[in-house]
Amino acid sequence: NQEKASPVPSDGPITKAWWKEAVFYQIYPRSFYDSNGDGIGDLKGILDKLDYLQDLGIGALWLSPVYDSPNDDNGYDIRDYEKIMKEFGTMEDFDLLLEETHKRGMRLIMDLVVNHTSDEHAWFRKALENPEGKEGGYYFLVPSEDSSNPPNNWVSFFSGGAWNYYDKAKCWALHLFSKKQMDLNWDNPALRREVTDMVNFWLDKGVDGFRMDVINYISKERNADGSLPQGNETIGGLMTFTGIEHYYYGPHLHAYLKELKANAFAPHNAFSVGETPGLGMHMCQLITGEERGELDMVFSFDQLETPGHTRFDDYTYDLNYYRDYITDWMLHYGNQCRMSLFYNNHDNPRMISKVTTDPSFYGPVAVLLAALQFTLRGTPFVFQGDEMGLVNYPFTSMEQISDVESVNLYKELLEKGQSEEEAFHTILAGTRDHARVLLPWNQNTPLPQKIHPEITAIYKELIALRASHEALIYGQFRVLNHKKDRFVYKRWDDKDSFVVECNLGAAGKRAAFPGGSCTLIFRTPAYKKEPMKDLGPYEVRIWKY
Ligand code: ISL
Ligand code: CA
């Protein structure tokens, strides 16, 4: 890579911005709140819950895709970028939602899925009708008479190869995700203009920015003759996804991001957060460095599994790893870059369930994760249901599983010779459906999941604490103790100092604080009656100096 490593990360002053101060809340519309009883969450449902979100202290909403889609991947396969999905409502509903969100002093960002479109998008239909025409150049179409040998060995994230063959058009087309999610060719300037126009359509409406789906995959490396290179089998063996080295950080990624920023985001002063799986800290610095004009923030995912594990492994997540990961980023990411802080999204099982399977610890772990999220340095992204203390859904059979990734993986595992039980066990550990079941708003439903109003109250309390102290938003960070299962750190600015003491493990221990004159302003409620000298399992305390 020829990219110059600038800026050099520094501890200079942090520029203030609304998106550094706000707490974001991710809504997966299909499973958020169903306002008309058809079983599917919708835009009116979100409208109904705006007061709840405002009361919680949320500053910005991120909506997972609400666009017209055949739902092969729940809306991440877009058929029409400028139309609302029928089940979710109408464009009028959307306009009202945006207006009412703004009225409550909150912002709204949408999901930008432009690495691929649905195969039902008009562009792809036209491309197949005439591969030589304008839209033919929007995708990776490879003419061929041979329907049995794909152009290369790349594989899809959702099992099997990454190429479809189209008999009538006599060509192959690339899909890194499902068979109905066709990769767009960003090397085509007309395609980039289409994307820019579409982004401007939404920004002109007053949308405050976008979360950008797998945005680091948009630039694919090419051979000298323009074809897509063969994936390295060794890397493929290690990473599962053969071919990934050719597109996870492609040759024109920085240029395309800069162009989109200059032509759409910057003129609207709009916010951007990229979903960038696989990029480490240094590449993330190159994408989010303030003077670079690319993205404001990214989601890096290395904290979601401990080393040696993947999402589909059934294992216990060790929070000591999270402590070390987050400490490294906070000390080295630099003040020109801003971290996103999150444990959950619509693609992952619930973090509480990864940390413990003992129900008596669910409450304390929920409180600990929240206290970390609102007192560490960065911008918190709450995923719907975090604030209810939700854990994984007790699925009992494949019939309850609908996600395309899980359905395909299950088939693949059976083909590889696993028994139905073994395969289901794997799915149960990692399925994205854990995050996609309707939120159990109503305590009286027969749903196996229950909400925990006491956890919601703690979210509200901690979000308010963060909002009223810049030390927690922009302040310095220093680790005071990181012995096994301990995490004690300090956050401070000219006005205030805080010390947070955490027990990251399931065994009780001796507390190390307080030292000097300070006030206890928060303690895991479950332990309020316990002696101060003892830290309960997963207990967290916040002291103010
Ligand atoms: O690459 C991965 C390894 O499993 C994943 O992290 C993957 O890149 C990531 O899940 C991408 O997610 C996003 O794009 C998908 C969509 O299904 C997800 O819901 C979305 O968050 C395709 O649009
Ligand atoms: Ca509905």
Coordinates of C-alpha atoms and ligand atoms in Angstrom, one line a residue:
N1 CA 0.0 0.0 0.0
Q2 CA 1.3 3.4 -1.0
E3 CA -0.7 5.4 1.5
K4 CA 1.3 7.8 3.6
A5 CA 0.9 7.2 7.3
S6 CA -0.4 10.6 8.2
P7 CA -1.4 12.1 10.5
V8 CA 0.9 10.7 13.1
P9 CA -1.3 9.8 16.0
S10 CA -1.0 12.5 18.7
D11 CA -2.3 13.6 22.0
G12 CA -3.2 17.1 20.7
P13 CA -6.5 18.7 21.6
I14 CA -9.6 16.9 20.5
T15 CA -12.0 18.7 18.2
K16 CA -15.5 18.8 19.6
A17 CA -18.4 17.4 17.5
W18 CA -22.0 16.3 18.2
W19 CA -21.2 12.8 17.2
K20 CA -18.5 12.5 19.8
E21 CA -20.9 13.6 22.5
A22 CA -24.0 11.7 21.5
V23 CA -25.0 8.2 22.5
F24 CA -26.1 6.3 19.4
Y25 CA -28.9 3.7 19.4
Q26 CA -29.1 1.1 16.6
I27 CA -32.6 0.1 15.5
Y28 CA -33.1 -3.0 13.5
P29 CA -36.5 -1.9 12.3
R30 CA -37.9 -5.4 11.5
S31 CA -37.6 -6.4 15.2
F32 CA -37.9 -3.1 17.1
Y33 CA -41.5 -2.4 17.6
D34 CA -44.5 -3.6 15.6
S35 CA -47.2 -0.9 15.6
N36 CA -49.9 -2.7 13.6
G37 CA -49.7 -6.3 14.9
D38 CA -48.6 -8.0 11.7
G39 CA -45.5 -9.3 13.5
I40 CA -43.0 -7.1 11.7
G41 CA -41.5 -4.0 13.3
D42 CA -42.2 -0.8 11.3
L43 CA -41.5 3.0 11.0
K44 CA -44.7 3.9 13.0
G45 CA -43.4 1.6 15.7
I46 CA -40.1 3.6 15.9
L47 CA -42.2 6.8 16.0
D48 CA -44.1 5.4 18.9
K49 CA -40.9 4.8 20.8
L50 CA -39.2 8.2 20.2
D51 CA -40.2 9.5 23.6
Y52 CA -38.7 6.4 25.2
L53 CA -35.4 6.9 23.4
Q54 CA -35.3 10.6 24.2
D55 CA -36.0 9.8 27.8
L56 CA -33.2 7.3 27.8
G57 CA -30.8 10.1 26.8
I58 CA -30.1 8.9 23.2
G59 CA -28.6 11.5 20.9
A60 CA -28.8 9.8 17.5
L61 CA -30.6 6.8 15.9
W62 CA -29.0 4.5 13.4
L63 CA -31.7 2.7 11.3
S64 CA -30.6 -0.6 9.7
P65 CA -31.9 -0.6 6.1
V66 CA -35.5 0.5 5.6
Y67 CA -35.4 0.5 1.8
D68 CA -37.4 -1.6 -0.7
S69 CA -35.9 -5.1 -0.7
P70 CA -36.9 -8.7 -1.4
N71 CA -35.3 -9.5 2.0
D72 CA -33.0 -12.2 1.1
D73 CA -30.7 -10.6 3.8
N74 CA -33.3 -8.6 5.7
G75 CA -32.9 -5.4 3.7
Y76 CA -29.2 -5.5 3.2
D77 CA -30.1 -6.6 -0.4
I78 CA -31.6 -3.4 -1.7
R79 CA -33.9 -3.3 -4.7
D80 CA -34.6 0.4 -4.7
Y81 CA -32.5 2.9 -2.8
E82 CA -35.1 5.6 -2.9
K83 CA -38.2 3.7 -1.8
I84 CA -39.3 2.5 1.7
M85 CA -39.9 -1.2 2.3
K86 CA -43.6 -1.9 2.1
E87 CA -43.8 -3.8 5.5
F88 CA -42.1 -0.8 7.2
G89 CA -44.4 1.9 5.9
T90 CA -44.2 4.7 3.4
M91 CA -42.0 7.6 2.5
E92 CA -44.5 9.9 4.4
D93 CA -43.9 7.8 7.5
F94 CA -40.2 8.2 7.0
D95 CA -40.4 11.9 6.6
L96 CA -42.5 12.2 9.7
L97 CA -40.1 10.0 11.7
L98 CA -37.2 12.2 10.7
E99 CA -39.1 15.4 11.6
E100 CA -40.2 14.0 15.0
T101 CA -36.7 12.7 15.7
H102 CA -35.3 16.2 15.1
K103 CA -38.0 17.8 17.1
R104 CA -36.8 15.8 20.1
G105 CA -33.2 17.0 19.7
M106 CA -32.0 13.7 18.3
R107 CA -30.3 12.9 15.0
L108 CA -31.0 10.1 12.6
I109 CA -28.5 8.2 10.4
M110 CA -29.4 5.6 7.8
D111 CA -27.7 2.5 6.5
L112 CA -25.8 2.8 3.3
V113 CA -25.4 -0.6 1.6
V114 CA -23.4 0.1 -1.6
N115 CA -20.9 -2.7 -1.8
H116 CA -23.8 -4.6 -3.5
T117 CA -27.4 -4.4 -4.6
S118 CA -30.1 -7.0 -4.7
D119 CA -30.2 -9.0 -7.9
E120 CA -33.7 -7.5 -8.3
H121 CA -32.4 -3.9 -8.5
A122 CA -33.2 -2.3 -11.9
W123 CA -29.5 -1.9 -12.5
F124 CA -28.7 -5.6 -12.3
R125 CA -31.7 -6.6 -14.4
K126 CA -30.6 -4.2 -17.1
A127 CA -27.1 -5.4 -16.7
L128 CA -28.2 -9.0 -17.4
E129 CA -30.3 -7.9 -20.3
N130 CA -27.4 -6.2 -21.9
P131 CA -24.0 -6.9 -20.3
E132 CA -22.4 -4.5 -22.8
G133 CA -24.6 -1.6 -21.8
K134 CA -24.2 1.1 -19.1
E135 CA -25.4 -1.0 -16.2
G136 CA -23.3 -4.0 -17.3
G137 CA -20.4 -1.9 -16.1
Y138 CA -21.9 -1.4 -12.7
Y139 CA -21.2 -5.0 -11.6
F140 CA -18.5 -7.7 -12.0
L141 CA -19.9 -9.5 -15.0
V142 CA -17.5 -11.9 -16.7
P143 CA -18.7 -13.3 -20.0
S144 CA -18.2 -17.0 -20.4
E145 CA -19.6 -20.1 -22.2
D146 CA -18.4 -22.3 -19.4
S147 CA -21.0 -22.6 -16.6
S148 CA -18.9 -24.9 -14.5
N149 CA -15.7 -22.9 -13.9
P150 CA -16.1 -19.6 -12.1
P151 CA -13.7 -16.8 -12.9
N152 CA -11.8 -17.3 -9.6
N153 CA -11.8 -19.2 -6.3
W154 CA -13.3 -16.4 -4.1
V155 CA -15.9 -17.6 -1.6
S156 CA -19.0 -16.0 -0.3
F157 CA -19.4 -15.0 3.4
F158 CA -22.7 -16.9 3.3
S159 CA -21.2 -20.3 2.2
G160 CA -20.2 -21.6 -1.2
G161 CA -18.5 -19.8 -4.1
A162 CA -18.8 -16.1 -4.7
W163 CA -20.0 -16.4 -8.3
N164 CA -23.4 -17.0 -10.0
Y165 CA -23.7 -18.1 -13.6
Y166 CA -26.5 -16.6 -15.7
D167 CA -27.4 -18.9 -18.6
K168 CA -29.2 -16.3 -20.8
A169 CA -26.7 -13.6 -20.4
K170 CA -23.8 -16.1 -20.6
C171 CA -21.8 -14.5 -17.9
W172 CA -20.7 -14.9 -14.3
A173 CA -21.4 -12.3 -11.7
L174 CA -19.7 -11.7 -8.3
H175 CA -21.5 -11.9 -5.0
L176 CA -19.5 -11.8 -1.8
F177 CA -22.6 -12.2 0.3
S178 CA -25.8 -14.1 -0.6
K179 CA -26.6 -15.2 -4.1
K180 CA -29.0 -12.3 -4.4
Q181 CA -26.5 -9.6 -3.3
M182 CA -24.5 -8.6 -6.4
D183 CA -21.2 -6.7 -5.9
L184 CA -21.0 -3.3 -7.4
N185 CA -18.0 -2.2 -9.5
W186 CA -16.7 0.9 -7.9
D187 CA -14.0 1.3 -10.5
N188 CA -16.8 2.5 -12.8
P189 CA -17.2 6.3 -12.5
A190 CA -20.8 6.3 -13.6
L191 CA -21.7 3.9 -10.8
R192 CA -19.9 6.1 -8.3
R193 CA -21.9 9.1 -9.5
E194 CA -25.2 7.1 -9.1
V195 CA -24.1 6.3 -5.5
T196 CA -23.2 9.9 -4.8
D197 CA -26.6 11.1 -6.2
M198 CA -28.5 8.6 -4.0
V199 CA -26.6 9.6 -0.9
N200 CA -27.4 13.3 -1.7
F201 CA -31.0 12.4 -2.1
W202 CA -31.2 11.3 1.5
L203 CA -28.9 14.0 2.9
D204 CA -31.1 16.7 1.1
K205 CA -34.0 15.3 3.0
G206 CA -32.2 16.2 6.2
V207 CA -30.8 12.8 7.2
D208 CA -27.8 13.4 9.5
G209 CA -25.4 10.8 8.0
F210 CA -24.9 7.1 7.3
R211 CA -23.5 3.9 8.7
M212 CA -21.7 2.4 5.7
D213 CA -22.1 -1.3 5.2
V214 CA -18.8 -3.3 4.6
I215 CA -17.5 -0.1 3.1
N216 CA -13.9 -1.3 3.2
Y217 CA -14.8 -4.0 0.6
I218 CA -15.7 -1.6 -2.2
S219 CA -12.4 -1.5 -4.0
K220 CA -11.3 -4.9 -5.5
E221 CA -7.8 -5.5 -6.6
R222 CA -7.3 -6.5 -10.3
N223 CA -4.8 -8.3 -12.4
A224 CA -3.1 -6.3 -15.2
D225 CA -5.7 -7.5 -17.7
G226 CA -8.5 -6.2 -15.4
S227 CA -9.6 -9.6 -14.2
L228 CA -10.0 -10.4 -10.5
P229 CA -7.1 -12.3 -9.0
Q230 CA -7.1 -15.8 -7.6
G231 CA -7.3 -15.9 -3.7
N232 CA -4.3 -17.3 -1.8
E233 CA -5.3 -20.7 -0.5
T234 CA -3.2 -20.4 2.6
I235 CA -4.8 -17.1 3.6
G236 CA -8.2 -18.6 2.6
G237 CA -7.5 -21.6 4.9
L238 CA -6.7 -19.3 7.8
M239 CA -9.4 -16.8 7.3
T240 CA -12.2 -19.0 5.9
F241 CA -13.0 -16.4 3.2
T242 CA -10.7 -17.2 0.2
G243 CA -10.0 -14.0 -1.8
I244 CA -10.4 -11.6 1.1
E245 CA -6.9 -10.2 0.8
H246 CA -7.9 -8.7 -2.6
Y247 CA -10.7 -6.5 -1.4
Y248 CA -10.7 -5.9 2.4
Y249 CA -8.4 -3.0 1.9
G250 CA -8.3 -2.5 -1.8
P251 CA -6.1 -0.2 -3.9
H252 CA -8.6 2.6 -4.4
L253 CA -10.4 2.5 -1.1
H254 CA -9.0 5.8 0.2
A255 CA -9.7 7.5 -3.1
Y256 CA -13.3 6.4 -3.3
L257 CA -14.0 7.4 0.3
K258 CA -12.5 10.8 -0.3
E259 CA -14.5 11.3 -3.4
L260 CA -17.8 10.4 -1.7
K261 CA -17.0 12.6 1.3
A262 CA -16.2 15.6 -1.0
N263 CA -19.2 15.2 -3.2
A264 CA -21.9 14.3 -0.6
F265 CA -21.0 14.1 3.0
A266 CA -18.8 17.3 3.4
P267 CA -21.3 19.7 1.6
H268 CA -24.0 18.5 4.0
N269 CA -21.8 18.4 7.0
A270 CA -23.0 14.9 7.4
F271 CA -21.6 12.2 9.7
S272 CA -20.2 8.8 8.5
V273 CA -19.3 5.6 10.3
G274 CA -18.0 2.8 8.3
E275 CA -18.5 -0.9 9.0
T276 CA -14.9 -2.1 8.4
P277 CA -14.5 -5.8 9.3
G278 CA -10.8 -6.9 9.3
L279 CA -9.1 -3.6 9.5
G280 CA -6.7 -3.2 12.4
M281 CA -6.0 0.0 14.3
H282 CA -3.5 1.4 11.8
M283 CA -5.7 1.1 8.7
C284 CA -8.6 2.5 10.8
Q285 CA -6.4 5.5 11.6
L286 CA -5.8 6.1 7.9
I287 CA -9.5 6.0 7.2
T288 CA -10.7 8.2 10.2
G289 CA -7.8 10.6 10.7
E290 CA -9.5 14.0 10.9
E291 CA -7.5 15.8 8.2
R292 CA -7.8 12.9 5.7
G293 CA -11.4 13.6 4.6
E294 CA -12.6 10.0 4.5
L295 CA -14.8 8.8 7.3
D296 CA -15.6 10.1 10.8
M297 CA -15.5 6.8 12.6
V298 CA -15.5 3.1 11.9
F299 CA -16.7 -0.1 13.6
S300 CA -13.7 -2.4 14.1
F301 CA -14.8 -5.8 15.3
D302 CA -11.7 -7.3 16.9
Q303 CA -13.3 -7.0 20.4
L304 CA -16.2 -9.2 19.6
E305 CA -14.4 -12.6 19.9
T306 CA -11.3 -13.5 21.9
P307 CA -8.3 -14.6 19.9
G308 CA -8.6 -18.1 18.5
H309 CA -12.4 -18.0 18.4
T310 CA -15.0 -17.3 15.8
R311 CA -18.6 -16.3 16.3
F312 CA -19.8 -19.8 15.8
D313 CA -17.7 -21.3 18.6
D314 CA -19.4 -22.0 21.9
Y315 CA -17.0 -20.5 24.4
T316 CA -16.8 -18.2 27.3
Y317 CA -15.7 -14.6 26.4
D318 CA -12.9 -13.4 28.7
L319 CA -13.4 -9.7 29.6
N320 CA -9.6 -9.4 30.3
Y321 CA -9.2 -9.5 26.5
Y322 CA -11.6 -6.7 26.1
R323 CA -9.8 -4.6 28.7
D324 CA -6.4 -5.1 26.9
Y325 CA -7.9 -4.4 23.5
I326 CA -9.7 -1.3 24.5
T327 CA -6.7 0.0 26.5
D328 CA -4.5 -0.4 23.5
W329 CA -6.9 1.5 21.2
M330 CA -7.5 4.3 23.8
L331 CA -3.8 4.8 24.3
H332 CA -2.7 4.6 20.7
Y333 CA -5.6 5.4 18.3
G334 CA -4.7 9.1 18.7
N335 CA -6.8 12.2 19.3
Q336 CA -7.5 12.9 15.6
C337 CA -9.4 9.6 15.5
R338 CA -12.5 8.7 17.5
M339 CA -13.4 5.2 18.6
S340 CA -16.8 3.6 18.5
L341 CA -17.7 1.7 21.6
F342 CA -20.1 -1.3 21.2
Y343 CA -20.6 -5.0 22.0
N344 CA -23.6 -5.8 20.0
N345 CA -25.3 -5.3 16.6
H346 CA -27.7 -7.1 14.4
D347 CA -24.9 -9.5 13.3
N348 CA -24.0 -11.0 16.6
P349 CA -25.3 -13.0 19.6
R350 CA -25.8 -11.0 22.7
M351 CA -22.6 -10.1 24.6
I352 CA -23.9 -10.9 28.0
S353 CA -24.5 -14.5 26.9
K354 CA -20.9 -14.8 25.7
V355 CA -19.5 -13.6 29.0
T356 CA -21.6 -15.8 31.3
T357 CA -24.2 -18.5 31.1
D358 CA -25.1 -18.2 34.8
P359 CA -28.4 -16.3 35.0
S360 CA -27.5 -14.9 38.4
F361 CA -24.7 -12.9 36.7
Y362 CA -26.8 -11.6 33.8
G363 CA -27.7 -8.4 35.8
P364 CA -24.2 -7.6 37.0
V365 CA -22.7 -8.2 33.6
A366 CA -25.3 -6.0 31.9
V367 CA -24.4 -3.2 34.4
L368 CA -20.7 -3.7 34.0
L369 CA -20.9 -3.5 30.2
A370 CA -23.0 -0.4 30.4
A371 CA -20.6 1.3 32.9
L372 CA -17.7 0.6 30.6
Q373 CA -19.5 1.8 27.5
F374 CA -20.4 5.1 29.1
T375 CA -17.2 5.9 30.9
L376 CA -14.5 4.8 28.4
R377 CA -13.4 7.2 25.8
G378 CA -15.3 7.0 22.5
T379 CA -18.8 7.2 21.1
P380 CA -21.1 4.5 22.5
F381 CA -23.4 2.6 20.1
V382 CA -26.2 0.9 22.0
F383 CA -27.9 -1.9 20.1
Q384 CA -31.7 -2.2 20.7
G385 CA -32.4 -4.4 23.7
D386 CA -29.0 -3.8 25.4
E387 CA -30.8 -1.4 27.6
M388 CA -33.3 -4.1 28.5
G389 CA -30.6 -6.5 29.6
L390 CA -31.4 -9.0 26.8
V391 CA -29.5 -12.2 26.5
N392 CA -29.5 -14.8 23.7
Y393 CA -32.8 -16.3 22.6
P394 CA -33.4 -19.9 23.6
F395 CA -33.9 -21.3 20.1
T396 CA -34.7 -25.0 20.1
S397 CA -34.7 -25.9 16.5
M398 CA -33.7 -24.8 13.0
E399 CA -37.3 -24.1 12.2
Q400 CA -37.0 -21.0 14.3
I401 CA -33.9 -19.8 12.4
S402 CA -34.4 -17.6 9.4
D403 CA -31.1 -15.8 8.7
V404 CA -29.6 -16.6 5.3
E405 CA -26.1 -17.0 6.8
S406 CA -27.3 -19.5 9.4
V407 CA -29.5 -21.4 7.0
N408 CA -26.7 -21.8 4.5
L409 CA -24.1 -22.6 7.1
Y410 CA -26.3 -25.3 8.6
K411 CA -26.6 -27.0 5.2
E412 CA -22.9 -26.7 4.6
L413 CA -22.2 -28.4 8.0
L414 CA -24.5 -31.3 7.3
E415 CA -22.9 -31.7 3.9
K416 CA -19.5 -31.9 5.7
G417 CA -20.9 -34.8 7.7
Q418 CA -22.0 -33.2 11.0
S419 CA -25.0 -34.5 12.7
E420 CA -28.1 -32.3 13.0
E421 CA -27.4 -31.8 16.7
E422 CA -23.8 -30.8 16.1
A423 CA -24.7 -28.4 13.4
F424 CA -27.5 -26.8 15.4
H425 CA -25.2 -26.4 18.3
T426 CA -22.9 -24.4 16.1
I427 CA -25.8 -22.3 14.7
L428 CA -27.1 -21.7 18.3
A429 CA -23.7 -20.2 19.3
G430 CA -23.4 -17.7 16.5
T431 CA -26.6 -17.1 14.7
R432 CA -27.5 -13.5 14.0
D433 CA -31.1 -14.3 14.8
H434 CA -30.3 -13.8 18.5
A435 CA -30.2 -10.1 17.8
R436 CA -33.2 -10.2 15.4
V437 CA -36.1 -11.4 17.5
L438 CA -38.8 -8.9 18.2
L439 CA -38.0 -6.9 21.3
P440 CA -40.2 -8.1 24.2
W441 CA -41.7 -4.7 25.0
N442 CA -44.7 -6.2 26.7
Q443 CA -43.8 -8.1 29.8
N444 CA -47.0 -10.2 29.6
T445 CA -46.3 -11.9 26.3
P446 CA -45.4 -15.6 26.2
L447 CA -42.0 -14.7 24.7
P448 CA -39.2 -16.5 26.5
Q449 CA -37.2 -13.2 26.7
K450 CA -37.9 -10.7 29.5
I451 CA -37.0 -7.1 29.7
H452 CA -35.3 -5.8 32.8
P453 CA -36.6 -2.3 33.7
E454 CA -33.9 -2.0 36.4
I455 CA -31.3 -2.3 33.7
T456 CA -33.0 0.4 31.6
A457 CA -32.9 2.7 34.6
I458 CA -29.2 2.2 34.9
Y459 CA -28.6 3.0 31.3
K460 CA -30.5 6.2 31.8
E461 CA -28.5 7.1 34.9
L462 CA -25.1 6.4 33.3
I463 CA -26.0 8.1 30.0
A464 CA -26.9 11.2 32.0
L465 CA -23.7 11.0 34.0
R466 CA -21.7 10.9 30.7
A467 CA -23.7 13.7 29.2
S468 CA -23.1 16.0 32.1
H469 CA -19.3 15.5 32.4
E470 CA -17.0 16.3 29.5
A471 CA -14.3 14.4 31.3
L472 CA -16.1 11.2 30.4
I473 CA -16.5 12.3 26.7
Y474 CA -13.3 14.0 25.9
G475 CA -11.2 13.5 29.0
Q476 CA -7.9 11.7 29.4
F477 CA -7.7 8.0 30.1
R478 CA -5.2 6.1 32.2
V479 CA -5.1 2.5 33.5
L480 CA -4.4 2.2 37.2
N481 CA -4.7 -1.6 37.6
H482 CA -4.9 -4.4 35.1
K483 CA -4.1 -7.5 37.1
K484 CA -6.1 -10.6 36.2
D485 CA -9.9 -9.9 36.3
R486 CA -9.3 -6.3 37.4
F487 CA -9.8 -3.1 35.4
V488 CA -9.3 0.2 37.3
Y489 CA -9.0 3.3 35.2
K490 CA -9.1 7.1 35.5
R491 CA -10.9 9.6 33.3
W492 CA -10.3 13.3 33.9
D493 CA -10.2 16.8 32.5
D494 CA -9.6 20.3 34.1
K495 CA -13.0 20.1 35.9
D496 CA -13.6 16.5 37.0
S497 CA -11.8 13.2 37.7
F498 CA -13.4 9.8 37.9
V499 CA -12.1 6.4 38.8
V500 CA -13.9 3.3 37.6
E501 CA -13.1 0.0 39.4
C502 CA -14.3 -3.2 37.8
N503 CA -14.2 -6.9 38.7
L504 CA -14.1 -8.6 35.3
G505 CA -14.5 -12.1 36.7
A506 CA -17.1 -14.4 38.4
A507 CA -15.2 -14.6 41.7
G508 CA -15.4 -12.0 44.4
K509 CA -12.3 -10.1 45.4
R510 CA -10.9 -7.4 47.6
A511 CA -11.6 -3.8 46.5
A512 CA -8.6 -1.7 45.9
F513 CA -10.3 1.7 46.1
P514 CA -11.0 4.3 47.4
G515 CA -7.7 6.1 48.0
G516 CA -7.9 9.7 49.2
S517 CA -11.0 11.8 49.3
C518 CA -13.6 10.8 46.8
T519 CA -17.3 10.0 46.5
L520 CA -18.9 6.8 45.4
I521 CA -21.4 7.8 42.7
F522 CA -22.3 4.4 41.3
R523 CA -22.2 0.8 42.4
T524 CA -23.7 -2.3 40.8
P525 CA -27.1 -2.3 42.5
A526 CA -27.1 -6.0 43.3
Y527 CA -24.2 -5.5 45.7
K528 CA -25.4 -2.3 47.4
K529 CA -25.8 -4.0 50.8
E530 CA -22.4 -5.8 50.6
P531 CA -19.4 -4.5 52.6
M532 CA -17.4 -2.0 50.7
K533 CA -14.2 -4.0 51.1
D534 CA -15.5 -6.7 48.8
L535 CA -16.0 -6.6 45.1
G536 CA -18.8 -8.9 44.0
P537 CA -18.7 -10.9 40.7
Y538 CA -18.6 -8.5 37.8
E539 CA -19.1 -5.5 40.2
V540 CA -18.4 -2.0 39.0
R541 CA -18.0 1.2 41.0
I542 CA -17.6 4.7 39.9
W543 CA -15.8 7.2 42.1
K544 CA -15.7 11.0 41.7
Y545 CA -12.7 12.9 42.9
Ligands
ISL1 O1 -16.8 -10.7 7.1 C1 -17.4 -11.1 8.0 C2 -17.0 -12.3 8.6 O2 -18.0 -13.2 9.0 C3 -18.6 -10.4 8.5 O3 -18.1 -9.6 9.5 C4 -19.3 -9.6 7.5 O4 -18.4 -8.8 6.7 C5 -20.2 -8.6 8.1 O5 -21.1 -9.4 8.8 C6 -20.9 -7.7 7.1 O6 -22.1 -7.3 7.6 C7 -22.8 -6.4 6.9 O7 -23.0 -6.7 5.6 C8 -23.8 -7.9 5.3 C9 -25.1 -8.0 6.1 O8 -25.6 -9.3 6.0 C10 -24.9 -7.6 7.5 O9 -26.1 -7.6 8.2 C11 -24.2 -6.3 7.6 O10 -24.1 -5.8 8.8 C12 -24.1 -7.8 3.8 O11 -24.8 -6.6 3.5
CA2 CA -45.9 -4.0 11.5

